C-alpha positions as a Markdown table, in Angstrom:
| # | Residue | x | y | z |
|---|---|---|---|---|
| 1 | Met | 80.2 | 82.4 | 96.5 |
| 2 | Thr | 80.9 | 85.4 | 98.7 |
| 3 | His | 84.5 | 86.4 | 98.7 |
| 4 | Leu | 86.0 | 87.4 | 102.0 |
| 5 | Gly | 88.9 | 89.8 | 102.5 |
| 6 | Val | 90.7 | 92.0 | 105.1 |
| 7 | Val | 91.9 | 95.6 | 104.9 |
| 8 | Phe | 95.6 | 96.4 | 105.7 |
| 9 | Arg | 94.9 | 99.8 | 107.1 |
| 10 | Pro | 97.6 | 102.4 | 106.4 |
| 11 | Gln | 97.6 | 103.5 | 110.0 |
| 12 | Leu | 100.1 | 100.6 | 110.2 |
| 13 | Pro | 103.6 | 101.4 | 109.0 |
| 14 | Pro | 104.5 | 100.0 | 105.6 |
| 15 | Glu | 107.1 | 97.6 | 107.1 |
| 16 | Arg | 104.2 | 95.6 | 108.7 |
| 17 | Leu | 102.7 | 94.7 | 105.3 |
| 18 | Arg | 105.1 | 91.9 | 104.5 |
| 19 | Thr | 104.1 | 89.8 | 107.5 |
| 20 | Leu | 100.4 | 90.4 | 107.0 |
| 21 | Ala | 100.5 | 89.7 | 103.3 |
| 22 | Arg | 102.3 | 86.4 | 103.8 |
| 23 | Leu | 99.9 | 85.5 | 106.6 |
| 24 | Ala | 96.9 | 86.2 | 104.3 |
| 25 | Asp | 98.5 | 83.9 | 101.7 |
| 26 | Asp | 99.3 | 81.2 | 104.2 |
| 27 | Thr | 95.9 | 81.1 | 105.8 |
| 28 | Gly | 94.0 | 81.0 | 102.5 |
| 29 | Leu | 92.4 | 84.4 | 102.7 |
| 30 | Glu | 91.0 | 85.3 | 99.3 |
| 31 | Glu | 91.6 | 89.1 | 99.3 |
| 32 | Leu | 93.8 | 91.6 | 101.0 |
| 33 | Trp | 92.9 | 95.3 | 100.3 |
| 34 | Leu | 95.1 | 98.3 | 100.6 |
| 35 | Trp | 94.2 | 102.0 | 100.8 |
| 36 | Glu | 96.0 | 105.0 | 99.4 |
| 37 | Asp | 94.9 | 107.5 | 102.1 |
| 38 | Cys | 96.7 | 110.8 | 102.1 |
| 39 | Phe | 99.4 | 111.0 | 103.4 |
| 40 | Leu | 100.1 | 107.6 | 104.5 |
| 41 | Glu | 101.1 | 104.9 | 102.0 |
| 42 | Gly | 101.2 | 104.6 | 98.2 |
| 43 | Gly | 98.7 | 102.2 | 96.7 |
| 44 | Ile | 100.6 | 100.9 | 93.7 |
| 45 | Ser | 104.0 | 100.5 | 95.5 |
| 46 | Ala | 102.4 | 98.7 | 98.4 |
| 47 | Ala | 100.4 | 96.4 | 96.1 |
| 48 | Ser | 103.4 | 95.5 | 94.0 |
| 49 | Ala | 105.4 | 94.5 | 97.1 |
| 50 | Ala | 102.5 | 92.5 | 98.6 |
| 51 | Leu | 102.0 | 90.7 | 95.3 |
| 52 | Ala | 105.7 | 89.9 | 95.1 |
| 53 | Trp | 105.8 | 88.5 | 98.6 |
| 54 | Thr | 102.8 | 86.2 | 98.0 |
| 55 | Glu | 101.7 | 83.4 | 95.7 |
| 56 | Arg | 97.9 | 83.3 | 95.6 |
| 57 | Val | 96.0 | 85.9 | 97.6 |
| 58 | Arg | 94.4 | 88.6 | 95.4 |
| 59 | Ile | 95.5 | 92.2 | 96.2 |
| 60 | Gly | 93.1 | 95.1 | 95.9 |
| 61 | Val | 93.8 | 98.8 | 95.8 |
| 62 | Gly | 90.8 | 100.6 | 97.0 |
| 63 | Leu | 91.3 | 103.3 | 95.8 |
| 64 | Leu | 93.6 | 105.5 | 93.8 |
| 65 | Pro | 92.4 | 109.2 | 93.9 |
| 66 | Val | 92.1 | 110.3 | 90.2 |
| 67 | Pro | 93.0 | 114.0 | 90.9 |
| 68 | Leu | 96.5 | 112.9 | 91.9 |
| 69 | Arg | 97.3 | 111.0 | 88.6 |
| 70 | Asn | 97.5 | 111.4 | 84.9 |
| 71 | Val | 95.4 | 108.6 | 83.5 |
| 72 | Ala | 98.3 | 107.4 | 81.4 |
| 73 | Val | 100.3 | 106.7 | 84.6 |
| 74 | Thr | 97.3 | 104.9 | 86.2 |
| 75 | Ala | 97.1 | 102.7 | 83.1 |
| 76 | Met | 100.8 | 102.0 | 82.9 |
| 77 | Glu | 101.0 | 101.0 | 86.6 |
| 78 | Thr | 97.8 | 99.0 | 86.5 |
| 79 | Ala | 98.9 | 97.1 | 83.3 |
| 80 | Thr | 102.3 | 96.4 | 84.7 |
| 81 | Leu | 100.7 | 94.8 | 87.8 |
| 82 | His | 98.3 | 92.7 | 85.7 |
| 83 | Arg | 101.1 | 91.4 | 83.5 |
| 84 | Leu | 103.4 | 90.6 | 86.4 |
| 85 | Phe | 100.7 | 89.0 | 88.6 |
| 86 | Pro | 97.8 | 87.9 | 86.2 |
| 87 | Gly | 94.5 | 87.2 | 87.9 |
| 88 | Arg | 95.6 | 88.6 | 91.3 |
| 89 | Val | 95.1 | 92.3 | 91.0 |
| 90 | Met | 92.1 | 94.5 | 91.7 |
| 91 | Val | 92.5 | 98.3 | 91.2 |
| 92 | Gly | 89.9 | 100.9 | 92.0 |
| 93 | Val | 89.8 | 104.6 | 91.3 |
| 94 | Gly | 87.7 | 107.3 | 92.8 |
| 95 | His | 87.3 | 111.0 | 93.7 |
| 96 | Gly | 89.6 | 110.9 | 96.7 |
| 97 | Val | 88.8 | 112.9 | 99.9 |
| 98 | Gln | 88.3 | 116.5 | 98.6 |
| 99 | Asp | 90.0 | 118.2 | 101.5 |
| 100 | Trp | 93.1 | 116.1 | 100.9 |
| 101 | Met | 92.9 | 116.9 | 97.2 |
| 102 | Gly | 92.8 | 120.6 | 98.1 |
| 103 | Gln | 95.9 | 120.2 | 100.3 |
| 104 | Val | 97.9 | 119.2 | 97.2 |
| 105 | Gly | 96.4 | 121.6 | 94.8 |
| 106 | Ala | 94.6 | 118.9 | 92.9 |
| 107 | Arg | 90.9 | 119.5 | 93.8 |
| 108 | Ala | 88.8 | 119.4 | 90.7 |
| 109 | Glu | 85.9 | 121.8 | 90.0 |
| 110 | Ser | 83.8 | 118.8 | 88.8 |
| 111 | Pro | 84.9 | 115.6 | 90.4 |
| 112 | Leu | 82.2 | 113.6 | 88.6 |
| 113 | Thr | 83.4 | 114.8 | 85.2 |
| 114 | Leu | 87.0 | 114.0 | 86.1 |
| 115 | Leu | 86.1 | 110.5 | 87.2 |
| 116 | Arg | 84.1 | 109.8 | 84.1 |
| 117 | Glu | 86.9 | 110.9 | 81.8 |
| 118 | His | 89.5 | 109.0 | 83.8 |
| 119 | Leu | 87.4 | 105.8 | 83.8 |
| 120 | Asp | 86.6 | 105.9 | 80.1 |
| 121 | Ala | 90.3 | 106.5 | 79.2 |
| 122 | Leu | 91.6 | 104.0 | 81.7 |
| 123 | Arg | 89.4 | 101.2 | 80.5 |
| 124 | Ala | 90.2 | 101.9 | 76.8 |
| 125 | Leu | 94.0 | 102.1 | 77.4 |
| 126 | Leu | 93.9 | 98.8 | 79.4 |
| 127 | Ser | 92.0 | 97.3 | 76.5 |
| 128 | Gly | 94.9 | 98.1 | 74.2 |
| 129 | Glu | 93.3 | 101.1 | 72.4 |
| 130 | Arg | 95.2 | 104.1 | 71.0 |
| 131 | Leu | 93.5 | 107.2 | 72.3 |
| 132 | Thr | 93.2 | 110.9 | 71.4 |
| 133 | Val | 91.1 | 112.7 | 73.9 |
| 134 | Asp | 90.5 | 116.4 | 74.5 |
| 135 | Gly | 88.3 | 116.4 | 77.6 |
| 136 | Arg | 87.8 | 118.9 | 80.4 |
| 137 | Tyr | 90.5 | 117.1 | 82.5 |
| 138 | Val | 91.8 | 114.2 | 80.4 |
| 139 | Lys | 93.9 | 115.1 | 77.4 |
| 140 | Leu | 95.7 | 112.4 | 75.4 |
| 141 | Asp | 97.3 | 112.6 | 71.9 |
| 142 | Gly | 97.7 | 109.2 | 70.3 |
| 143 | Val | 98.5 | 107.4 | 73.5 |
| 144 | Ala | 98.6 | 103.6 | 73.7 |
| 145 | Leu | 100.2 | 101.2 | 76.1 |
| 146 | Asp | 103.0 | 99.1 | 74.6 |
| 147 | Trp | 102.3 | 96.5 | 77.3 |
| 148 | Pro | 98.6 | 96.3 | 77.9 |
| 149 | Pro | 97.2 | 93.5 | 80.0 |
| 150 | Gln | 97.1 | 90.2 | 78.2 |
| 151 | Glu | 93.6 | 89.4 | 79.3 |
| 152 | Pro | 90.6 | 91.7 | 79.9 |
| 153 | Val | 90.8 | 93.3 | 83.4 |
| 154 | Ala | 88.1 | 94.9 | 85.6 |
| 155 | Val | 88.4 | 98.5 | 86.6 |
| 156 | Phe | 86.6 | 99.3 | 89.9 |
| 157 | Ala | 85.3 | 102.7 | 91.0 |
| 158 | Gly | 84.8 | 103.9 | 94.6 |
| 159 | Ala | 81.4 | 105.4 | 95.0 |
| 160 | Thr | 79.0 | 106.7 | 97.7 |
| 161 | Gly | 76.6 | 109.3 | 96.3 |
| 162 | Pro | 73.8 | 108.5 | 93.8 |
| 163 | Arg | 75.5 | 110.2 | 90.8 |
| 164 | Thr | 78.8 | 108.5 | 91.3 |
| 165 | Leu | 77.0 | 105.1 | 91.8 |
| 166 | Arg | 75.2 | 105.5 | 88.5 |
| 167 | Leu | 78.5 | 106.6 | 86.9 |
| 168 | Ser | 80.1 | 103.4 | 88.2 |
| 169 | Gly | 77.4 | 101.4 | 86.6 |
| 170 | Glu | 78.0 | 103.2 | 83.3 |
| 171 | Ala | 81.7 | 103.4 | 83.1 |
| 172 | Ala | 83.3 | 100.9 | 85.6 |
| 173 | Asp | 83.4 | 97.1 | 85.8 |
| 174 | Gly | 82.9 | 97.0 | 89.6 |
| 175 | Thr | 82.1 | 99.2 | 92.6 |
| 176 | Ile | 83.8 | 99.6 | 96.0 |
| 177 | Leu | 81.5 | 100.7 | 98.8 |
| 178 | Thr | 82.8 | 102.2 | 102.1 |
| 179 | Ala | 82.2 | 100.8 | 105.6 |
| 180 | Ser | 79.5 | 103.4 | 106.0 |
| 181 | Thr | 77.3 | 101.2 | 103.8 |
| 182 | Ser | 74.6 | 99.1 | 105.6 |
| 183 | Ala | 72.8 | 96.2 | 103.9 |
| 184 | Asp | 70.0 | 98.6 | 102.9 |
| 185 | Gly | 72.8 | 100.8 | 101.5 |
| 186 | Val | 74.1 | 97.9 | 99.4 |
| 187 | Arg | 70.7 | 97.3 | 98.0 |
| 188 | Arg | 70.3 | 101.0 | 97.1 |
| 189 | Ala | 73.8 | 101.0 | 95.6 |
| 190 | Arg | 72.9 | 98.0 | 93.4 |
| 191 | Arg | 69.8 | 99.7 | 92.1 |
| 192 | Leu | 71.7 | 102.9 | 91.2 |
| 193 | Ile | 74.5 | 100.9 | 89.6 |
| 194 | Asp | 72.0 | 98.9 | 87.6 |
| 195 | Glu | 70.4 | 102.2 | 86.4 |
| 196 | Gly | 73.7 | 103.3 | 85.1 |
| 197 | Arg | 74.4 | 100.0 | 83.4 |
| 198 | Asp | 71.0 | 100.2 | 81.7 |
| 199 | Thr | 71.7 | 103.7 | 80.5 |
| 200 | Ala | 75.0 | 102.7 | 79.0 |
| 201 | Gly | 73.7 | 99.4 | 77.6 |
| 202 | Arg | 76.2 | 97.5 | 79.7 |
| 203 | Ser | 75.9 | 93.7 | 80.2 |
| 204 | Gly | 77.8 | 91.1 | 82.0 |
| 205 | Ser | 78.8 | 91.0 | 85.7 |
| 206 | His | 79.5 | 94.0 | 87.9 |
| 207 | Gln | 81.2 | 93.1 | 91.1 |
| 208 | Val | 80.3 | 95.0 | 94.3 |
| 209 | Val | 82.9 | 95.1 | 97.1 |
| 210 | Val | 81.9 | 96.5 | 100.5 |
| 211 | Tyr | 84.0 | 97.1 | 103.6 |
| 212 | Leu | 82.6 | 96.0 | 106.9 |
| 213 | Leu | 84.0 | 97.7 | 110.0 |
| 214 | Thr | 84.7 | 94.8 | 112.3 |
| 215 | Ala | 85.9 | 94.3 | 115.9 |
| 216 | Thr | 86.4 | 91.2 | 117.9 |
| 217 | Gly | 87.7 | 90.4 | 121.3 |
| 218 | Pro | 86.6 | 91.4 | 124.8 |
| 219 | Asp | 86.5 | 95.1 | 124.1 |
| 220 | Ala | 85.0 | 94.7 | 120.6 |
| 221 | Ala | 81.7 | 96.6 | 121.1 |
| 222 | Pro | 83.1 | 99.8 | 122.6 |
| 223 | Arg | 85.9 | 99.9 | 120.0 |
| 224 | Leu | 83.4 | 99.6 | 117.2 |
| 225 | Arg | 81.1 | 102.3 | 118.8 |
| 226 | Ala | 84.0 | 104.6 | 119.2 |
| 227 | Glu | 85.1 | 104.4 | 115.6 |
| 228 | Leu | 81.5 | 104.8 | 114.3 |
| 229 | Ala | 81.2 | 107.9 | 116.4 |
| 230 | Ala | 84.5 | 109.3 | 115.2 |
| 231 | Glu | 83.2 | 108.8 | 111.6 |
| 232 | Gly | 79.9 | 110.5 | 112.5 |
| 233 | Val | 77.8 | 107.4 | 111.5 |
| 234 | Glu | 76.9 | 106.0 | 114.9 |
| 235 | Ser | 73.2 | 106.7 | 114.3 |
| 236 | Val | 73.1 | 104.6 | 111.1 |
| 237 | Pro | 71.4 | 101.2 | 111.9 |
| 238 | Asp | 73.2 | 97.9 | 111.3 |
| 239 | Leu | 76.6 | 99.4 | 110.6 |
| 240 | Gly | 79.7 | 97.4 | 111.5 |
| 241 | Ala | 79.9 | 94.1 | 113.4 |
| 242 | Ala | 81.4 | 93.2 | 116.8 |
| 243 | Gly | 81.7 | 89.9 | 118.5 |
| 244 | Asp | 82.8 | 86.3 | 117.8 |
| 245 | Ala | 83.1 | 84.6 | 114.4 |
| 246 | Gly | 79.4 | 83.7 | 114.3 |
| 247 | Ala | 78.3 | 87.4 | 114.8 |
| 248 | Ile | 80.8 | 88.6 | 112.1 |
| 249 | Ala | 79.7 | 85.9 | 109.7 |
| 250 | Lys | 76.0 | 86.9 | 110.1 |
| 251 | Ala | 76.9 | 90.5 | 109.3 |
| 252 | Val | 78.9 | 89.3 | 106.2 |
| 253 | Gln | 75.9 | 87.3 | 105.1 |
| 254 | Arg | 73.5 | 90.2 | 105.4 |
| 255 | Leu | 75.7 | 92.3 | 103.1 |
| 256 | Ala | 76.0 | 89.3 | 100.7 |
| 257 | Asp | 72.3 | 88.8 | 100.7 |
| 258 | Ala | 71.9 | 92.5 | 99.8 |
| 259 | Gly | 74.1 | 92.2 | 96.7 |
| 260 | Ala | 77.7 | 92.3 | 97.8 |
| 261 | Asp | 80.1 | 89.9 | 96.0 |
| 262 | Ser | 83.1 | 90.6 | 98.2 |
| 263 | Val | 82.9 | 91.6 | 101.9 |
| 264 | Val | 86.2 | 93.0 | 103.2 |
| 265 | Leu | 86.6 | 93.1 | 107.0 |
| 266 | Gln | 88.0 | 96.5 | 108.1 |
| 267 | Pro | 89.6 | 96.4 | 111.5 |
| 268 | Thr | 89.2 | 99.4 | 113.7 |
| 269 | Ala | 92.1 | 101.9 | 113.6 |
| 270 | Asp | 93.1 | 100.9 | 117.1 |
| 271 | Glu | 93.0 | 97.1 | 116.4 |
| 272 | Pro | 95.6 | 95.8 | 118.9 |
| 273 | Asp | 96.5 | 92.6 | 117.0 |
| 274 | Pro | 96.4 | 92.9 | 113.2 |
| 275 | Glu | 97.9 | 89.4 | 112.7 |
| 276 | Gly | 95.4 | 87.9 | 115.1 |
| 277 | Phe | 92.5 | 89.7 | 113.3 |
| 278 | Leu | 93.6 | 88.4 | 109.9 |
| 279 | Arg | 93.8 | 84.8 | 111.3 |
| 280 | Phe | 90.4 | 85.3 | 112.9 |
| 281 | Ala | 89.0 | 86.3 | 109.5 |
| 282 | Ala | 90.6 | 83.5 | 107.5 |
| 283 | Gln | 90.3 | 80.6 | 110.0 |
| 284 | Glu | 87.2 | 81.4 | 112.0 |
| 285 | Val | 84.9 | 83.6 | 109.9 |
| 286 | Arg | 85.6 | 82.2 | 106.5 |
| 287 | Pro | 84.3 | 78.7 | 107.2 |
| 288 | Leu | 81.0 | 80.2 | 108.4 |
| 289 | Val | 80.4 | 82.2 | 105.2 |
| 290 | Pro | 79.0 | 80.2 | 102.2 |
């Protein structure tokens, strides 16, 4: 089954989250995803509030920029969420936007090395291991969580380029793809992820989450075109979806057929009715997606 979600974009003020999280819960939406874009809203604080306000919807954080955090802090916060809300938390980590990382003095000389070290340590800590690590970026001396998750948990990695996609296959349990990923892009990502998994001898499932830029309503097409142009990807074929529930469901199905396990509808930054968009996703699009 393809999971369907919606992004709560941090262009909305934090005080809007409560209403939208509860609406996601009430309408039966499977996933609500949050972003930690600089310098808008904190991913862990927003996720903990959304989880506390709801009963069943899964909350994803996609993603936490690893240059901003010591891996022990990432592990502590992730483990706390999983113990408080078992089965309802999805946390992803990634490079972060390099310009933003530079603004706060955290830009890494080798983002790929940092992400690999962070992923390896994070997964080990969440598994209850005691670690001593002397890496290029990650340094731990006999560190273990007193309260690791009670069940195995998946760690997601955000990835776009080939090397990071292969790394995600090697060192993460799932991959988050941006809304700049077409169906063909999902297929390429799956191939690269599988190459990484083969290299590392990984088995089992590897969930792929992809955002789908989505607009509905009478001005859907021009709003979609404007956002794609603003992101510099207007020339990429088959990106985004605009129209009624049938049109959006077909776009979701194309991504699912290409290898996506979860498709997360990403409203445009100027979406005039976020609550209406969420209801549209849960009540009109969801029934059309197998």
